[in-house]
XYZ file of C-alpha atoms in Angstrom:
779
model
C 61.343 -36.953 -18.009
C 63.565 -35.997 -20.810
C 65.901 -37.755 -23.119
C 65.392 -41.406 -23.381
C 66.544 -40.273 -26.804
C 69.990 -39.540 -25.411
C 72.825 -42.032 -25.353
C 72.462 -44.689 -22.698
C 75.095 -45.135 -20.022
C 76.905 -48.400 -20.658
C 79.196 -50.897 -19.033
C 78.907 -54.356 -17.518
C 78.412 -54.720 -13.800
C 81.682 -55.198 -11.946
C 80.284 -55.590 -8.463
C 78.017 -58.269 -7.055
C 77.517 -57.778 -3.323
C 75.148 -55.313 -1.742
C 76.536 -52.897 0.821
C 75.427 -50.249 3.217
C 76.048 -46.900 1.518
C 77.001 -45.404 4.895
C 79.650 -47.965 5.913
C 81.694 -48.811 2.799
C 85.293 -47.837 2.313
C 86.236 -45.725 -0.671
C 87.733 -48.727 -2.486
C 84.584 -50.865 -2.321
C 81.394 -50.627 -4.388
C 78.906 -48.516 -2.478
C 75.631 -49.875 -3.824
C 74.282 -52.296 -6.359
C 71.554 -51.343 -8.809
C 68.280 -53.209 -8.320
C 66.884 -52.104 -11.669
C 67.891 -50.335 -14.843
C 68.212 -46.569 -14.795
C 65.365 -45.440 -17.021
C 63.477 -42.319 -18.058
C 60.716 -41.055 -20.291
C 61.144 -38.154 -22.771
C 57.734 -36.642 -22.013
C 56.884 -33.534 -20.032
C 54.045 -31.049 -19.736
C 54.867 -27.932 -21.774
C 52.132 -25.345 -21.298
C 49.023 -27.514 -21.114
C 50.235 -30.097 -23.621
C 52.282 -33.265 -23.078
C 55.288 -33.029 -25.386
C 58.440 -34.913 -26.302
C 61.428 -32.870 -25.191
C 65.192 -33.081 -25.485
C 68.260 -31.285 -24.164
C 70.136 -28.360 -25.676
C 73.716 -28.273 -26.942
C 75.284 -25.452 -24.953
C 78.717 -27.035 -25.361
C 80.912 -25.788 -28.215
C 81.273 -28.579 -30.791
C 84.983 -28.369 -31.564
C 85.196 -30.420 -34.746
C 87.529 -29.783 -37.672
C 85.050 -27.477 -39.408
C 84.637 -25.289 -36.329
C 88.397 -25.082 -35.766
C 89.009 -24.093 -39.393
C 86.319 -21.387 -39.276
C 87.630 -20.032 -35.977
C 91.169 -19.790 -37.329
C 90.164 -17.904 -40.464
C 87.885 -15.343 -38.747
C 89.198 -11.841 -39.224
C 89.168 -9.123 -36.582
C 86.385 -7.380 -38.502
C 84.205 -10.493 -38.312
C 84.781 -10.792 -34.575
C 83.819 -7.138 -34.079
C 80.753 -7.668 -36.273
C 79.713 -10.606 -34.096
C 80.082 -8.538 -30.904
C 78.256 -5.570 -32.448
C 75.351 -7.802 -33.488
C 75.038 -9.142 -29.947
C 74.582 -5.621 -28.603
C 72.248 -4.707 -31.463
C 69.982 -7.670 -30.753
C 70.054 -6.864 -27.030
C 68.871 -3.345 -27.923
C 66.054 -4.696 -30.114
C 64.981 -7.083 -27.350
C 64.558 -4.156 -24.963
C 62.901 -1.973 -27.609
C 60.231 -4.474 -28.644
C 59.611 -5.669 -25.087
C 59.023 -2.080 -23.953
C 56.662 -1.386 -26.855
C 54.620 -4.552 -26.287
C 54.471 -3.961 -22.528
C 53.126 -0.476 -23.192
C 50.562 -1.902 -25.615
C 49.391 -4.443 -23.038
C 49.090 -1.784 -20.332
C 47.160 0.551 -22.616
C 44.783 -2.194 -23.707
C 44.174 -3.547 -20.199
C 43.580 -0.163 -18.602
C 41.234 1.022 -21.340
C 39.225 -2.195 -21.670
C 38.905 -2.616 -17.907
C 38.291 1.116 -17.493
C 35.331 1.286 -19.867
C 33.933 -1.905 -18.335
C 34.094 -0.409 -14.837
C 32.611 2.871 -16.035
C 29.633 0.988 -17.454
C 29.184 -0.893 -14.171
C 29.463 2.378 -12.231
C 26.796 3.908 -14.446
C 24.289 1.214 -13.495
C 25.307 1.423 -9.844
C 24.557 5.150 -9.789
C 21.065 4.322 -11.098
C 20.685 1.575 -8.450
C 20.285 -1.033 -11.226
C 22.377 -3.577 -9.346
C 21.291 -6.691 -11.254
C 22.083 -5.047 -14.589
C 25.483 -4.013 -13.253
C 26.256 -7.600 -12.275
C 25.221 -8.909 -15.706
C 27.372 -6.325 -17.466
C 30.378 -7.116 -15.287
C 29.982 -10.899 -15.505
C 29.210 -10.833 -19.234
C 32.230 -8.670 -20.090
C 34.520 -10.786 -17.925
C 33.204 -14.030 -19.431
C 33.761 -12.714 -22.952
C 37.317 -11.588 -22.232
C 38.122 -14.869 -20.458
C 36.623 -16.865 -23.334
C 38.900 -15.146 -25.848
C 42.013 -15.752 -23.728
C 41.125 -19.373 -22.970
C 40.119 -20.377 -26.515
C 43.340 -18.936 -27.915
C 45.442 -20.861 -25.394
C 43.552 -24.140 -25.687
C 43.154 -24.356 -29.459
C 46.062 -22.332 -30.879
C 48.973 -22.159 -28.431
C 48.846 -24.403 -25.323
C 52.369 -23.241 -24.429
C 51.023 -19.701 -23.893
C 49.041 -20.783 -20.804
C 50.504 -20.051 -17.387
C 53.316 -17.643 -16.528
C 56.044 -19.251 -18.636
C 58.758 -18.556 -16.056
C 59.265 -22.234 -15.012
C 59.696 -23.171 -18.680
C 62.215 -20.348 -19.169
C 64.147 -21.617 -16.139
C 64.175 -25.099 -17.665
C 65.305 -23.800 -21.067
C 68.179 -21.812 -19.596
C 69.046 -24.927 -17.573
C 69.449 -26.876 -20.819
C 65.996 -28.348 -21.592
C 64.608 -27.791 -25.085
C 60.881 -27.043 -25.065
C 58.950 -27.358 -28.355
C 56.960 -24.303 -29.506
C 57.714 -22.475 -26.269
C 59.183 -19.370 -27.910
C 57.400 -19.316 -31.257
C 55.548 -16.430 -32.897
C 52.118 -18.018 -32.336
C 52.887 -18.471 -28.644
C 53.955 -14.830 -28.340
C 50.874 -13.444 -30.119
C 48.503 -15.599 -28.054
C 50.373 -14.604 -24.901
C 49.907 -10.912 -25.694
C 46.216 -11.140 -26.575
C 45.495 -13.654 -23.821
C 47.202 -11.515 -21.177
C 45.136 -8.508 -22.196
C 41.920 -10.522 -22.040
C 42.644 -12.356 -18.780
C 43.885 -9.301 -16.848
C 41.146 -7.005 -18.183
C 38.597 -9.668 -17.158
C 39.473 -9.007 -13.521
C 40.877 -12.491 -12.899
C 43.256 -12.796 -9.967
C 46.388 -12.952 -12.071
C 48.982 -10.535 -13.330
C 50.785 -9.707 -16.547
C 54.269 -9.816 -14.980
C 54.962 -13.507 -15.659
C 53.572 -13.336 -19.212
C 55.741 -10.263 -19.890
C 58.829 -12.295 -18.944
C 57.712 -14.988 -21.399
C 56.939 -12.415 -24.100
C 60.389 -10.861 -23.707
C 61.958 -14.302 -24.076
C 59.884 -15.027 -27.205
C 61.021 -11.740 -28.753
C 64.641 -12.600 -28.007
C 64.345 -16.087 -29.488
C 62.629 -14.879 -32.660
C 65.213 -12.133 -33.181
C 68.070 -14.573 -32.689
C 66.831 -17.074 -35.249
C 65.634 -14.491 -37.756
C 61.886 -15.091 -37.386
C 59.601 -18.100 -37.271
C 60.590 -21.557 -38.475
C 58.461 -21.241 -41.625
C 59.369 -17.643 -42.481
C 62.942 -17.296 -41.307
C 65.191 -14.531 -42.588
C 68.277 -16.071 -44.195
C 70.601 -13.105 -43.740
C 74.214 -14.155 -43.664
C 75.033 -12.240 -40.491
C 72.370 -14.153 -38.544
C 74.345 -17.359 -39.021
C 76.459 -16.361 -36.022
C 73.430 -16.861 -33.761
C 72.315 -20.177 -35.206
C 73.303 -22.059 -32.068
C 71.906 -22.792 -28.635
C 74.556 -20.831 -26.724
C 73.809 -17.429 -28.248
C 70.065 -18.055 -28.163
C 70.397 -18.797 -24.448
C 72.065 -15.419 -23.868
C 69.375 -13.589 -25.827
C 66.559 -15.301 -23.923
C 68.259 -14.322 -20.664
C 68.182 -10.694 -21.856
C 64.516 -11.121 -22.806
C 63.516 -12.447 -19.390
C 65.221 -9.529 -17.636
C 63.573 -7.069 -20.023
C 60.167 -8.597 -19.232
C 60.558 -8.070 -15.487
C 61.782 -4.541 -16.110
C 58.727 -3.847 -18.283
C 56.392 -5.202 -15.592
C 57.804 -3.221 -12.647
C 59.819 -0.488 -14.378
C 62.791 -1.888 -12.505
C 65.934 -2.217 -14.671
C 68.342 -3.370 -11.963
C 65.678 -5.616 -10.455
C 65.136 -7.204 -13.886
C 68.831 -8.013 -14.241
C 68.990 -9.475 -10.749
C 65.805 -11.484 -11.366
C 67.424 -13.094 -14.400
C 70.571 -13.805 -12.384
C 68.871 -15.075 -9.225
C 65.784 -16.854 -10.523
C 65.971 -18.007 -14.146
C 69.572 -18.135 -15.383
C 71.741 -21.199 -14.764
C 74.825 -19.890 -16.570
C 76.147 -16.343 -16.163
C 79.152 -14.205 -17.025
C 80.088 -10.517 -16.933
C 79.547 -9.886 -20.668
C 76.006 -11.232 -20.372
C 75.435 -9.003 -17.335
C 76.288 -5.888 -19.381
C 74.046 -6.804 -22.312
C 71.168 -7.709 -19.998
C 71.491 -4.373 -18.236
C 71.563 -2.644 -21.619
C 68.287 -4.350 -22.612
C 66.561 -3.271 -19.400
C 67.864 0.283 -19.827
C 66.234 0.441 -23.275
C 62.954 -0.819 -21.766
C 62.989 1.911 -19.122
C 63.571 4.608 -21.750
C 60.607 3.344 -23.800
C 58.310 3.199 -20.762
C 59.384 6.637 -19.588
C 58.568 8.167 -22.960
C 55.118 6.591 -23.064
C 54.401 7.701 -19.509
C 55.113 11.268 -20.583
C 52.770 10.892 -23.549
C 50.014 9.326 -21.438
C 50.291 11.986 -18.732
C 49.204 14.497 -21.347
C 45.902 12.608 -21.720
C 46.561 10.978 -25.098
C 46.162 7.368 -23.909
C 42.448 7.224 -23.132
C 41.816 5.791 -19.682
C 45.415 4.661 -19.221
C 46.324 6.933 -16.324
C 49.315 5.589 -14.444
C 48.506 2.057 -15.568
C 50.586 -0.770 -14.185
C 53.936 0.888 -14.726
C 54.429 2.087 -11.151
C 52.529 0.843 -8.135
C 53.919 2.642 -5.148
C 55.728 5.972 -5.095
C 56.710 7.260 -1.657
C 59.455 9.581 -2.802
C 57.454 12.486 -1.376
C 56.928 10.786 2.009
C 59.527 10.539 4.781
C 59.324 7.357 6.812
C 60.911 6.850 10.198
C 61.218 3.686 12.210
C 62.883 2.772 15.502
C 64.540 -0.254 17.037
C 61.237 -1.331 18.559
C 59.744 -1.550 15.066
C 62.096 -4.442 14.240
C 59.850 -6.843 16.162
C 56.714 -6.296 14.012
C 58.949 -6.271 10.919
C 60.349 -9.687 11.877
C 56.789 -10.874 12.553
C 55.820 -9.856 9.019
C 58.699 -11.945 7.688
C 57.731 -15.019 9.730
C 54.072 -14.776 8.723
C 55.085 -14.244 5.089
C 57.260 -17.367 5.127
C 54.526 -19.497 6.707
C 51.765 -18.207 4.429
C 54.000 -18.470 1.355
C 54.881 -22.106 2.020
C 51.234 -22.887 2.821
C 50.181 -21.226 -0.433
C 52.707 -23.362 -2.331
C 51.442 -26.532 -0.667
C 47.761 -25.909 -1.394
C 48.448 -24.661 -4.928
C 50.321 -27.902 -5.587
C 47.172 -29.860 -4.713
C 44.947 -27.566 -6.797
C 47.187 -27.917 -9.862
C 47.022 -31.701 -9.566
C 43.224 -31.467 -9.453
C 43.174 -29.167 -12.481
C 45.373 -31.593 -14.368
C 42.727 -34.301 -13.928
C 40.064 -31.915 -15.260
C 42.208 -30.797 -18.189
C 42.824 -34.413 -19.227
C 39.129 -34.712 -20.110
C 39.527 -32.515 -23.176
C 39.771 -29.007 -24.552
C 36.167 -28.087 -23.834
C 36.664 -28.874 -20.150
C 39.659 -26.524 -20.070
C 37.579 -23.684 -21.477
C 34.655 -24.435 -19.156
C 36.993 -24.439 -16.150
C 38.282 -20.982 -17.117
C 34.760 -19.635 -17.580
C 33.640 -21.103 -14.231
C 36.496 -19.376 -12.422
C 35.703 -16.122 -14.240
C 32.011 -16.254 -13.296
C 32.830 -17.035 -9.655
C 35.321 -14.150 -9.581
C 32.812 -11.701 -11.060
C 30.082 -12.646 -8.566
C 32.492 -12.273 -5.627
C 33.902 -8.939 -6.808
C 30.423 -7.518 -7.286
C 28.542 -9.164 -4.420
C 30.927 -9.001 -1.463
C 31.004 -5.160 -1.228
C 27.355 -5.329 -0.169
C 28.620 -6.896 3.088
C 30.762 -3.878 3.937
C 29.488 -0.889 5.862
C 29.495 2.563 4.296
C 32.118 4.915 5.709
C 31.870 8.713 5.766
C 34.266 10.680 3.583
C 36.971 12.648 5.332
C 36.537 16.301 4.317
C 40.237 16.989 4.927
C 41.467 14.786 2.084
C 42.316 16.181 -1.344
C 40.924 13.277 -3.391
C 37.370 13.187 -4.706
C 35.110 11.257 -2.336
C 32.999 9.392 -3.176
C 33.351 8.330 -6.824
C 32.007 5.609 -9.090
C 34.763 6.054 -11.665
C 37.123 3.346 -12.776
C 39.726 4.178 -10.111
C 40.170 6.112 -6.902
C 40.457 5.307 -3.231
C 36.818 6.033 -2.354
C 34.237 4.071 -4.373
C 30.648 5.019 -3.597
C 29.101 1.735 -4.810
C 25.642 1.556 -3.109
C 26.379 4.123 -0.355
C 24.614 7.500 -0.045
C 26.298 10.771 -0.923
C 29.194 11.637 1.326
C 29.932 7.962 2.053
C 32.140 5.362 0.374
C 32.483 1.564 0.364
C 36.043 0.585 1.282
C 35.667 -3.022 0.062
C 34.325 -1.897 -3.321
C 37.354 0.394 -3.542
C 39.564 -2.704 -3.473
C 37.418 -5.100 -5.514
C 35.708 -3.074 -8.239
C 38.929 -1.855 -9.817
C 41.897 -3.225 -11.718
C 44.419 -5.306 -9.805
C 47.067 -2.621 -10.278
C 44.779 0.033 -8.771
C 43.945 -2.322 -5.889
C 47.660 -2.607 -5.113
C 48.052 1.164 -5.244
C 45.101 1.572 -2.873
C 46.583 -0.901 -0.376
C 50.014 0.711 -0.652
C 48.620 4.234 -0.190
C 50.281 6.145 2.650
C 48.803 8.392 5.348
C 45.450 6.563 5.150
C 45.242 4.730 8.506
C 41.442 4.648 8.662
C 40.584 4.234 5.003
C 39.990 0.454 5.150
C 38.261 -1.324 8.013
C 39.658 -4.534 9.469
C 36.587 -6.489 8.343
C 36.958 -5.375 4.732
C 40.655 -6.241 4.762
C 39.861 -9.716 6.115
C 37.242 -10.312 3.419
C 39.655 -9.086 0.753
C 42.497 -11.268 2.066
C 40.447 -14.468 2.288
C 38.855 -13.860 -1.114
C 42.167 -13.315 -2.872
C 43.699 -16.345 -1.173
C 40.875 -18.433 -2.657
C 40.978 -16.723 -6.050
C 44.782 -16.944 -6.167
C 44.643 -20.689 -5.647
C 41.857 -21.438 -8.105
C 42.732 -18.952 -10.862
C 46.322 -20.022 -11.393
C 46.279 -23.192 -13.466
C 43.411 -22.356 -15.812
C 44.123 -22.232 -19.553
C 44.988 -18.538 -19.785
C 48.236 -16.573 -19.568
C 48.721 -15.851 -15.887
C 51.316 -14.378 -13.600
C 51.917 -15.150 -9.940
C 53.465 -11.849 -8.919
C 50.322 -9.752 -8.635
C 48.092 -12.266 -6.787
C 50.819 -12.784 -4.190
C 51.401 -9.024 -3.896
C 47.662 -8.480 -3.290
C 47.502 -11.151 -0.585
C 50.700 -9.938 1.071
C 49.659 -6.287 0.973
C 46.311 -7.159 2.600
C 47.793 -9.118 5.497
C 50.559 -6.516 5.921
C 47.993 -3.726 6.189
C 45.933 -5.794 8.633
C 48.995 -6.273 10.820
C 49.745 -2.549 10.666
C 46.171 -1.753 11.652
C 46.351 -4.216 14.562
C 49.612 -2.698 15.806
C 47.959 0.720 16.020
C 49.899 3.156 18.163
C 52.504 0.530 19.115
C 54.448 1.249 15.930
C 55.513 4.357 14.047
C 55.466 2.629 10.661
C 52.726 3.691 8.235
C 50.115 1.102 7.226
C 51.042 1.586 3.584
C 54.601 0.562 4.383
C 53.275 -2.466 6.282
C 51.442 -3.405 3.086
C 54.663 -3.119 1.072
C 56.570 -5.261 3.559
C 53.753 -7.823 3.660
C 53.781 -8.124 -0.128
C 57.569 -8.536 -0.139
C 57.430 -11.145 2.641
C 54.782 -13.271 0.948
C 56.639 -13.166 -2.373
C 59.850 -14.251 -0.660
C 57.954 -16.954 1.231
C 56.454 -18.354 -1.972
C 58.996 -17.613 -4.723
C 62.094 -17.671 -2.460
C 63.705 -14.653 -4.116
C 65.599 -12.128 -1.993
C 68.097 -9.850 -3.734
C 66.068 -9.220 -6.875
C 62.851 -8.678 -4.885
C 64.601 -6.236 -2.581
C 65.834 -4.140 -5.500
C 62.479 -4.319 -7.313
C 60.653 -2.958 -4.263
C 63.282 -0.287 -3.726
C 62.943 0.846 -7.342
C 59.164 0.902 -6.949
C 59.270 2.965 -3.766
C 62.165 5.263 -4.721
C 63.224 5.254 -1.068
C 66.532 3.791 0.129
C 65.444 4.261 3.733
C 63.349 1.112 3.320
C 66.403 -1.011 2.463
C 67.274 -2.335 5.971
C 63.776 -3.447 6.965
C 63.072 -4.831 3.474
C 66.207 -6.970 3.665
C 65.250 -8.275 7.097
C 61.743 -9.192 5.962
C 62.938 -10.973 2.817
C 65.653 -12.982 4.551
C 63.349 -14.137 7.342
C 60.496 -15.019 4.968
C 62.756 -17.040 2.666
C 64.379 -18.884 5.563
C 61.010 -19.809 7.064
C 59.612 -20.854 3.682
C 62.631 -23.024 2.824
C 62.106 -25.030 6.001
C 58.732 -26.280 4.693
C 58.830 -26.833 0.916
C 60.509 -25.702 -2.341
C 59.685 -22.494 -4.185
C 56.522 -22.312 -6.258
C 58.499 -22.400 -9.508
C 60.358 -25.545 -8.431
C 57.025 -27.165 -7.562
C 55.650 -26.310 -11.016
C 58.800 -27.648 -12.678
C 58.356 -30.936 -10.850
C 54.637 -31.129 -11.655
C 55.305 -30.606 -15.355
C 58.055 -33.205 -15.357
C 60.686 -30.783 -16.640
C 64.153 -32.206 -15.807
C 65.628 -29.175 -14.089
C 69.050 -29.815 -12.539
C 69.364 -28.101 -9.172
C 72.552 -26.329 -8.168
C 72.978 -28.388 -4.982
C 73.450 -32.158 -5.361
C 71.866 -34.453 -2.818
C 74.332 -35.509 -0.083
C 73.882 -39.204 -0.897
C 75.162 -38.559 -4.437
C 78.671 -38.520 -2.971
C 78.169 -42.174 -2.032
C 77.809 -43.181 -5.682
C 80.407 -43.075 -8.467
C 79.636 -42.378 -12.105
C 81.066 -45.800 -12.975
C 78.485 -47.486 -10.783
C 75.821 -45.295 -12.328
C 77.041 -46.465 -15.740
C 76.657 -50.087 -14.708
C 72.914 -49.537 -14.356
C 72.565 -48.852 -18.096
C 72.891 -50.984 -21.244
C 76.282 -50.978 -23.032
C 77.231 -47.780 -24.812
C 76.793 -47.692 -28.604
C 80.005 -46.651 -30.405
C 81.057 -45.967 -33.996
C 84.386 -46.241 -35.807
C 86.194 -43.218 -37.211
C 85.555 -44.473 -40.738
C 82.251 -46.287 -40.492
C 80.142 -48.278 -42.912
C 76.894 -46.615 -44.046
C 74.886 -49.710 -43.132
C 76.158 -49.543 -39.534
C 75.189 -45.862 -39.226
C 71.716 -46.535 -40.650
C 71.245 -49.468 -38.277
C 72.270 -47.377 -35.259
C 69.949 -44.504 -36.206
C 67.005 -46.824 -36.810
C 67.357 -48.925 -33.683
C 68.334 -46.294 -31.132
C 67.084 -42.876 -30.117
C 70.435 -41.713 -28.749
C 71.593 -38.233 -29.661
C 75.341 -38.767 -29.491
C 77.781 -41.603 -30.137
C 81.439 -41.990 -29.127
C 83.766 -42.333 -32.122
C 86.649 -44.785 -31.623
C 89.836 -45.438 -33.568
C 92.301 -48.276 -33.490
C 95.601 -46.696 -32.458
C 98.039 -47.603 -35.267
C 100.988 -45.928 -33.514
C 100.495 -46.027 -29.730
C 100.597 -42.611 -28.069
C 102.652 -41.925 -24.967
C 100.858 -43.542 -22.050
C 98.555 -45.588 -24.337
C 98.812 -49.358 -24.088
C 99.726 -51.221 -27.315
C 96.606 -52.483 -29.019
C 94.325 -50.144 -27.057
C 91.486 -48.271 -28.716
C 91.627 -44.482 -28.979
C 88.644 -42.256 -28.153
C 88.541 -39.790 -31.046
C 85.523 -37.849 -29.791
C 81.739 -37.602 -29.853
C 79.462 -37.184 -32.876
C 75.876 -35.948 -32.706
C 72.924 -37.757 -34.195
C 71.974 -34.616 -36.118
C 75.340 -34.645 -37.897
C 74.952 -38.308 -38.854
C 71.547 -37.548 -40.355
C 73.071 -34.584 -42.195
C 75.750 -36.862 -43.680
C 73.152 -39.350 -44.924
C 70.938 -36.631 -46.408
C 73.874 -35.104 -48.270
C 75.087 -38.601 -49.258
C 78.668 -37.845 -48.358
C 79.816 -41.421 -48.959
C 83.173 -42.950 -49.854
C 83.649 -45.993 -52.054
C 86.706 -47.049 -50.044
C 87.600 -46.998 -46.382
C 89.823 -43.949 -46.032
C 90.116 -40.596 -44.255
C 89.090 -37.523 -46.205
C 91.066 -34.376 -46.876
C 90.147 -31.119 -45.170
C 89.049 -29.403 -48.401
C 86.597 -32.229 -49.179
C 84.723 -31.622 -45.943
C 84.587 -27.823 -46.236
C 83.247 -28.143 -49.772
C 80.315 -30.256 -48.597
C 79.536 -28.860 -45.123
C 79.465 -25.120 -44.321
C 80.221 -24.775 -40.599
C 77.018 -22.878 -39.786
C 74.905 -25.619 -41.383
C 75.954 -28.066 -38.680
C 74.286 -25.910 -36.019
C 70.858 -26.736 -37.471
C 69.047 -29.739 -36.088
C 68.583 -32.524 -38.625
C 67.270 -35.419 -36.577
C 64.432 -36.602 -38.832
C 65.787 -39.817 -40.254
C 62.498 -41.175 -41.604
C 62.668 -39.404 -44.960
C 66.217 -40.568 -45.779
C 66.263 -43.310 -48.431
C 69.520 -45.256 -48.794
C 70.024 -47.736 -51.652
C 71.557 -51.176 -51.157
C 74.720 -50.157 -53.013
C 75.147 -47.091 -50.793
C 74.825 -49.290 -47.731
C 78.193 -50.829 -48.598
C 79.961 -47.473 -48.774
C 81.818 -45.680 -45.987
C 81.645 -42.375 -44.142
C 84.590 -40.556 -42.590
C 83.288 -39.275 -39.258
C 86.529 -37.627 -38.126
C 85.867 -34.105 -39.534
C 82.408 -33.894 -37.910
C 83.384 -35.349 -34.543
C 83.776 -33.154 -31.477
C 87.334 -34.048 -30.566
C 87.223 -32.360 -27.143
C 84.173 -33.728 -25.310
C 84.046 -33.387 -21.555
C 85.079 -36.614 -19.821
C 85.170 -37.799 -16.206
C 86.954 -40.715 -14.567
C 84.718 -43.615 -13.595
C 85.555 -43.162 -9.907
C 84.241 -39.570 -9.770
C 81.234 -39.082 -7.491
C 77.861 -38.374 -9.048
C 77.623 -35.169 -6.993
C 80.805 -33.770 -8.544
C 79.732 -34.840 -12.036
C 76.357 -33.126 -11.567
C 78.026 -29.824 -10.628
C 80.252 -30.023 -13.727
C 77.355 -31.006 -15.983
C 75.172 -28.114 -14.807
C 77.745 -25.355 -14.628
C 79.230 -26.006 -18.066
C 75.806 -26.582 -19.650
C 76.484 -30.036 -21.064
C 74.257 -32.432 -22.925
C 76.577 -35.425 -22.730
C 79.380 -36.299 -20.327
C 81.635 -39.254 -21.217
C 82.786 -41.698 -18.534
C 86.263 -43.065 -19.184
C 87.989 -45.945 -17.353
C 90.627 -45.242 -14.751
C 93.013 -47.703 -16.369
C 93.203 -48.306 -20.132
C 94.130 -51.818 -21.199
C 94.138 -53.705 -24.488
C 90.689 -54.909 -25.465
C 88.896 -52.558 -23.060
C 86.546 -49.925 -24.490
C 87.897 -46.420 -23.770
C 84.352 -45.274 -22.900
C 82.542 -46.767 -19.915
C 79.340 -44.842 -20.644
C 77.693 -41.483 -21.220
C 75.964 -39.349 -18.612
C 72.957 -37.349 -19.716
C 70.676 -34.932 -17.912
C 68.147 -37.606 -17.078
C 70.776 -39.928 -15.651
C 71.755 -37.311 -13.063
C 68.258 -36.659 -11.724
C 67.841 -37.761 -8.128
C 64.454 -39.366 -8.738
C 65.766 -41.648 -11.496
C 68.894 -42.603 -9.563
C 66.855 -43.579 -6.501
C 64.681 -45.842 -8.646
C 67.779 -47.763 -9.722
C 69.501 -47.539 -6.316
C 66.724 -47.675 -3.692
C 69.308 -48.387 -0.957
C 70.195 -44.699 -1.076
C 66.656 -43.679 -0.133
C 67.343 -43.659 3.595
C 69.906 -40.862 3.254
C 67.770 -38.805 0.897
C 66.332 -36.597 3.617
C 69.610 -35.001 4.614
C 70.264 -31.572 3.153
C 73.300 -30.712 1.091
C 76.088 -28.851 2.806
């Protein structure tokens, strides 16, 4: 639902008869459009419906750019490269610092809250303990929700689907601003410390991307640093690279996994990749790891309050030697199958819940806040009340840990049990989510948790995971899925008993990996993240098997959770694999389903430009020239396609009043005097405040110097599938359709393809005959 504001695909219909798309020859029209190809430029960004456009990742090779490129010295090129690495370093530095701040705040706030609850539990004042827990959680949730609802709606949710859309070429308003970042930081601290079933991993990815965007543009829109060297990054291409580094740094900060962060950016969020970007991304994650390592050393000396190990490492088995045999492959494969089924089921139900929440959120801001508070109160009651259903278990005198304890952490919470006994369910529920994961992942503890407590924990977190995600707070999906997967993995390990040699803690790790692969459909990056968490390469073979099986099973049911969220929000993400039926449709036929293309002359009248800007919302216009001296291969009297000019550049021309009293082409020095090359990278699409007098309307504008003379073009007989691959891989905003044969009197441009024109949903609305072949998968 983006870019009705882009140029419409033009051309008059050349074909009249309808045909079966499966039986036509290549020389016949495949289908006939029943309706006009249309779109809406609205999508849900955060919790707010916004008008969105596409990004210009293509290099605009006009005369100004070519002149600047030719005159750049070697020193300037080296300065540009050095600044890229410097910004990549700063992205890692600030992401690591903020991640440490969030961990410190969450662990200390949640720690003191749990200590207060434990104090009342030790005095058997159970009602007071519930009120303290529920009251603290409601207050923290209220802060996070109010900030998101009233100050930064784009800070709600994980932010990863929006980052995927941005790197795919979709511009999202206010998604990476300073207000969004600040609310994301404070909201993440409040929501995670409130004990809600959500994590800070997704928000950290978003925070890293915000840091990268702000560094690249020199600050916020209202308080931007105007340093000359920052002009190099005043374009969408370099900002895309920085945001890719930021997303990888965020994952690294969440899991302390530098290689996993790079692979996450490559596998999950990035659409465009190259080796130079790989190096800078790895450099950013390396800086993050150094920062986290230093703060871990400081905190281990007791200078961080109740921080402890925090959320920086969840499972360390470097001191444990695991062995497994060929017979263990069967339960490992079973974990993968169950993870794929549960992951796809989770995606399906969450899709329904998010639709329900959207209806509630449409009622107003107060309803959003009330929904968050309701979920928080329900969570608090469950976390506090359900441990009363569990039986007290005697402490094992052979263990080294303190048992029992009512502290903020530990594997043996006393809760309401007598001395010498602990409550295994309270151990999992009355703690932070990070500590709950560590407890489930703990090794050499086969009898620590009973099957009944694990079942209660699993069912509860399935319910909380479904109903917590979607409220108006920053929320991550990683941790809820890890908790569910670890619980069912440990249950399976307990059920296997003596039939397997694999430790229950390892079963929990494999279960978490399987459920994440079944829901998020990641494999390589997840495998490396879990290996970096466990510090044990011996787990590599079985981890790979689990991930591959879980992803394969999940893909047979529905898309990944991020793809589902992208579709729900209406973000026009272009998938890497075209639909098979797209090969049955040519771009020329797709162009026939749109109104005629709007073109401009190389030297155009001001009145014509004003009329086009007022009466259209297109963002680019082909510039044509009458060929005075026919070129080789050009028919006499034919019109030449000079290039493509952006709407923003036309608005810039009118604002600067670069008008000519006579119809002529300008000299190169005239253009450079009026338009610095870096100024053209800024978006000037607000035409409302431009006042043109009647005398100026009769003047002319030379569009040649500002026109991109090398736009990407495709022949009208190219298939839509092939055009989609080109459009996505190059990162285009516009793709010109040119006729196969140029003749006198025929426009050299058949139409323009935009992102919205290549979306399967919109094409099927105009060509419903293709619907019957929609179900087949791409090769």
